[in-house]
Coordinates of C-alpha atoms in Angstrom, one line a residue:
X1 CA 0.0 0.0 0.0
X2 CA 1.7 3.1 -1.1
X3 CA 1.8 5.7 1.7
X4 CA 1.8 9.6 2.1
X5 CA 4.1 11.2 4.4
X6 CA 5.5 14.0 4.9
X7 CA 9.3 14.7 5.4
X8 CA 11.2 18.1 6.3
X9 CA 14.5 19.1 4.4
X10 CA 16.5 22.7 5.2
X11 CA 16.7 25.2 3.2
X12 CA 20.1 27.1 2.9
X13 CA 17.8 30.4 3.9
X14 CA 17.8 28.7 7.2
X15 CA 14.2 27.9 7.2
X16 CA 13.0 24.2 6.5
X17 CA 10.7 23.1 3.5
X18 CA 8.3 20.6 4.5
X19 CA 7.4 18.1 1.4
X20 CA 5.0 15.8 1.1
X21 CA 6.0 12.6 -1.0
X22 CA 4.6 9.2 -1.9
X23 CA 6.8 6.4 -3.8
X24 CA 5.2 3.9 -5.6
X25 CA 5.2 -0.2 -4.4
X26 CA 5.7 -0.5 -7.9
X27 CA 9.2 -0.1 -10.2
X28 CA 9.5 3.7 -10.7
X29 CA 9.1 5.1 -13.6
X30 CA 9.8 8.8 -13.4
X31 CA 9.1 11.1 -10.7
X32 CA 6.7 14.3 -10.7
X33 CA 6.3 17.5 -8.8
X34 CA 3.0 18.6 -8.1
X35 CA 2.3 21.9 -6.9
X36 CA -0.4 22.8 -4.6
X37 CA -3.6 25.4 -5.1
X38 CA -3.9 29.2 -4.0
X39 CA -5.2 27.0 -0.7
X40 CA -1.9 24.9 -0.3
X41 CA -1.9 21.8 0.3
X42 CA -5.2 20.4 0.9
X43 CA -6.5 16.9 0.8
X44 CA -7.1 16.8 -2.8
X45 CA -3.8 17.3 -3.4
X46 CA -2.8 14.6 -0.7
X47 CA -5.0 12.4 -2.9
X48 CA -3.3 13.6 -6.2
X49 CA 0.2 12.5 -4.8
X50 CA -0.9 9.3 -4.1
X51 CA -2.8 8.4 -7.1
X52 CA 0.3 9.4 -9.2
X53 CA 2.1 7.2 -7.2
X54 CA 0.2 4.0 -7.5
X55 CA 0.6 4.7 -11.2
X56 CA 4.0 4.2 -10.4
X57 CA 5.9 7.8 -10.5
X58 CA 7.6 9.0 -7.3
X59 CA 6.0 12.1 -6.3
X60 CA 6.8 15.3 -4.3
X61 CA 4.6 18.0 -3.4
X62 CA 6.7 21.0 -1.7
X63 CA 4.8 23.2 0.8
X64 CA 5.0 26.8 -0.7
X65 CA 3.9 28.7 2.7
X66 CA 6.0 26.7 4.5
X67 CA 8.4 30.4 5.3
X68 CA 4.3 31.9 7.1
X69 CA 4.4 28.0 8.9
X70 CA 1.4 27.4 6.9
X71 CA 0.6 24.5 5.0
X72 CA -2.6 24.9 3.7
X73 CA -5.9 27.9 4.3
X74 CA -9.2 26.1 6.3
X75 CA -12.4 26.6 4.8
X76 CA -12.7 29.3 6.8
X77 CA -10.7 31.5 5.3
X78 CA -11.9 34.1 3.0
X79 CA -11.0 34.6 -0.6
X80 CA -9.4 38.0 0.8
X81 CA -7.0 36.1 2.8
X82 CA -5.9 33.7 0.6
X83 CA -4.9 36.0 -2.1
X84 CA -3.0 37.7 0.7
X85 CA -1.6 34.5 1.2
X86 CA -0.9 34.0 -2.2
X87 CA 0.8 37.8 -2.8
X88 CA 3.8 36.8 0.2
X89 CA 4.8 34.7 -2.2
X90 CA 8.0 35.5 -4.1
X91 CA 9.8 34.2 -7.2
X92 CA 12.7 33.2 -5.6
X93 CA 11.0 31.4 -2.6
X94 CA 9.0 29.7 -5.2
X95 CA 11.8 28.7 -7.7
X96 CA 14.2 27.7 -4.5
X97 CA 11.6 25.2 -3.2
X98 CA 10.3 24.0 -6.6
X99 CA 14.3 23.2 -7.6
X100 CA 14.8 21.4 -3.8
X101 CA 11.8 19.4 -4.8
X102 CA 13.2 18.2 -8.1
X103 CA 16.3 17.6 -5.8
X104 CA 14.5 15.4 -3.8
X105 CA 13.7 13.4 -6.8
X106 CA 17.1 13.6 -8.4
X107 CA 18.4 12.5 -5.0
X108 CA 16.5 9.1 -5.9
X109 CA 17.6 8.8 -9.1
X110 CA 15.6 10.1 -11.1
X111 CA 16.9 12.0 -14.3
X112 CA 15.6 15.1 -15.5
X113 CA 14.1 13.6 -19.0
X114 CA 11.9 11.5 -16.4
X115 CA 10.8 14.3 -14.3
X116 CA 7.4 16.0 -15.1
X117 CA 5.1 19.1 -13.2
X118 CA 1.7 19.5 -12.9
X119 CA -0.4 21.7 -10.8
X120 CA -4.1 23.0 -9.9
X121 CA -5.3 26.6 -9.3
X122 CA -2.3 28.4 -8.6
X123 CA -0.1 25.5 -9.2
X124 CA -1.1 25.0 -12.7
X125 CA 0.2 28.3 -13.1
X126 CA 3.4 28.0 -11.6
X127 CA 3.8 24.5 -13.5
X128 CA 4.4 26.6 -16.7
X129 CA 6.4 29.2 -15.9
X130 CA 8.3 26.4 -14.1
X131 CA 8.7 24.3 -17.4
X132 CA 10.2 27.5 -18.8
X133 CA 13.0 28.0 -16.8
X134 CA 14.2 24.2 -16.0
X135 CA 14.6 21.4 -18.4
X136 CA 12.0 18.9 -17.5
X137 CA 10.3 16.3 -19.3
X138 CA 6.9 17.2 -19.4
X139 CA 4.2 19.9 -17.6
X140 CA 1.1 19.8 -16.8
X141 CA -1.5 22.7 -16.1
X142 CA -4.7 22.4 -15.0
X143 CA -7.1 25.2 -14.5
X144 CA -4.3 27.9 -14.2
X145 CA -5.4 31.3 -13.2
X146 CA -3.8 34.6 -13.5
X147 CA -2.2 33.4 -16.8
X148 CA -1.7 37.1 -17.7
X149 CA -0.3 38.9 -14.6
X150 CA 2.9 38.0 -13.2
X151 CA 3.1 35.5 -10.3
X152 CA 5.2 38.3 -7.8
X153 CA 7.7 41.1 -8.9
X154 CA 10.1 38.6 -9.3
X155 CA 8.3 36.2 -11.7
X156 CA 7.1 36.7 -15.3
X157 CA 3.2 35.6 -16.7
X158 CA 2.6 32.5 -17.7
X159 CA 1.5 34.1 -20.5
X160 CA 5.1 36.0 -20.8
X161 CA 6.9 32.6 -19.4
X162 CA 5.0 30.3 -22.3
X163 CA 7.3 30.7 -25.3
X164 CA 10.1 29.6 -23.6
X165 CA 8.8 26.6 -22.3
X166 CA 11.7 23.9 -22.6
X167 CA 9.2 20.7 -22.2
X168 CA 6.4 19.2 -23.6
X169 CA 3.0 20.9 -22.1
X170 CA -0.2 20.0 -21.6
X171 CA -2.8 23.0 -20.7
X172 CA -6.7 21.8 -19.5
X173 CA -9.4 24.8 -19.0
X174 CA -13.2 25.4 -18.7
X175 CA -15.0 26.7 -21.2
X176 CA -16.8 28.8 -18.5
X177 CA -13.9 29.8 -16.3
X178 CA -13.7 33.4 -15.8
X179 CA -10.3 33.7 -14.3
X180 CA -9.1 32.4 -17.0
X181 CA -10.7 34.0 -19.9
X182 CA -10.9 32.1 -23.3
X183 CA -9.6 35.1 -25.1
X184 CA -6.7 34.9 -22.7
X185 CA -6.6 30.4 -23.1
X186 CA -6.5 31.4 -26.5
X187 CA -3.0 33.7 -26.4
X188 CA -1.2 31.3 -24.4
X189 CA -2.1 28.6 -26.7
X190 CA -0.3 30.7 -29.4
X191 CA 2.7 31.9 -27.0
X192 CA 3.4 28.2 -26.2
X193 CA 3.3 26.9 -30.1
X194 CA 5.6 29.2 -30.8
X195 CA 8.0 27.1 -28.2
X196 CA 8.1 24.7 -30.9
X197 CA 7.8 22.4 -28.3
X198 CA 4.6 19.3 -27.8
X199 CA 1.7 21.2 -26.9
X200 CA -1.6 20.7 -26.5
X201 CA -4.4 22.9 -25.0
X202 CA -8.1 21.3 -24.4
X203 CA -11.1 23.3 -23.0
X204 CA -14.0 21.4 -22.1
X205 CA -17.5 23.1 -22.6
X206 CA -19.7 24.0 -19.9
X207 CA -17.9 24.0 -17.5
X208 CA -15.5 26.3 -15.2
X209 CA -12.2 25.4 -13.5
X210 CA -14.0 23.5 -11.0
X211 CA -13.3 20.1 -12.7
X212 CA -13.9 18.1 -9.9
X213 CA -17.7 19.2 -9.8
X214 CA -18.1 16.9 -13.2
X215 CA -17.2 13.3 -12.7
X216 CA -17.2 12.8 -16.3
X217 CA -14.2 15.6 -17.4
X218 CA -12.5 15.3 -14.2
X219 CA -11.8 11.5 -15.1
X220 CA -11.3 12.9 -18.5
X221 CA -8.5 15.6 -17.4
X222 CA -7.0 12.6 -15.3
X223 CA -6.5 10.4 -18.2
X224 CA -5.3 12.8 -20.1
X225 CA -2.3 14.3 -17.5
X226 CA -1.5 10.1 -17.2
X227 CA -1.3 10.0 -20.6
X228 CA 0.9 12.8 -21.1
X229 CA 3.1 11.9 -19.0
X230 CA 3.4 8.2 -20.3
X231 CA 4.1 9.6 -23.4
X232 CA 6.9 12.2 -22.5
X233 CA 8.3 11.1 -19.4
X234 CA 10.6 7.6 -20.4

């Protein structure tokens, strides 16, 4: 039975990052980093690590508010404070604990062609601009927000971030999502083509970026981040 833990690994900022990480039972076949919503990390992304894992990849999830001692926002929270939560974040926190997770993975063995992002929310977001500025295998967004404004000072877009995206990329909106627009779905489909790397951007109808409130395109989206990764990730 593959199990979720949570392990604690020191930054050279002198703070420690707290990562939560399944392995497979399995042979491994690559590893993944999956970064957490605007709400950090919440049991649906607990339960994302783990099914990745018993498909076999070893997976990492860092804690981004780990530096506020937070790990994720309770219900209730307000939308007010968990953008404030989200604006303390910073580029360079964000890049430093993204990289130590890859670490992590790297630590185990795993190569970099074998190592793949993917991320909800806030995550998804990240998982892009992440793609463009280390040499993965293969990213995943789902639902990313905010694809036009920068993540902090210190960050670009995602918008800005896609043409340089080193990896093969997989993009999956709502046709209905307001946040982000289809116009704006639309641009970073043609910023990331221009990558002239493996793209692919698929926006489901009638629905917004709440996936998981359709059982029918959530398994759909989950088949297709598998399926992605299968094919880019050897």
């Amino acid at each position: 039975m593959t199990d979720v833990r949570t392990e604690t690994v020191p930054l050279d900022d002198g703070s420690e990052l707290r990562l939560t990480v399944a392995e497979p039972d399995s042979p491994v076949r690559g590893g993944i980093v999956v970064l957490h919503e605007s709400r950090g990390i919440t049991d649906a992304v607990r339960w994302l690590v783990h099914s990745l894992a018993m498909e076999g990849w070893r997976v990492v999830a860092p804690h981004l508010y780990h530096r506020d001692g937070a790990d994720e926002l309770g219900a209730e929270d307000t939308d007010q404070q968990v953008r404030d939560q989200v604006n303390r974040l910073t580029g360079a926190s964000v890049m430093a604990d993204t990289d130590t997770a890859f670490g992590w993975l790297a630590e185990r063995g795993v190569t970099a062609d074998r190592m793949g992002v993917v991320g909800f929310d806030l995550g998804g977001s990240v998982a892009l601009v992440v793609a463009a500025k280390r040499s993965l295998g293969a990213a995943v967004t789902v639902a990313g927000n905010h694809i036009t404004d920068p993540l902090s000072d210190d960050l670009p877009s995602p918008l800005e971030a896609a043409p340089e995206v080193t990896c093969p990329w997989l993009g999956l909106f709502g046709e209905r999502s307001v946040d982000p627009s289809m116009h704006d779905v639309e641009k970073l489909r043609a910023a990331v083509a221009s990558s002239e790397v493996a793209s692919n951007v698929v926006i489901y109808p009638d629905v917004d970026h709440r996936f998981h409130t359709d059982a029918q395109i959530s398994a759909d989206a989950w088949q297709r981040t598998l399926s992605w990764f299968d094919s880019h990730l050897r």
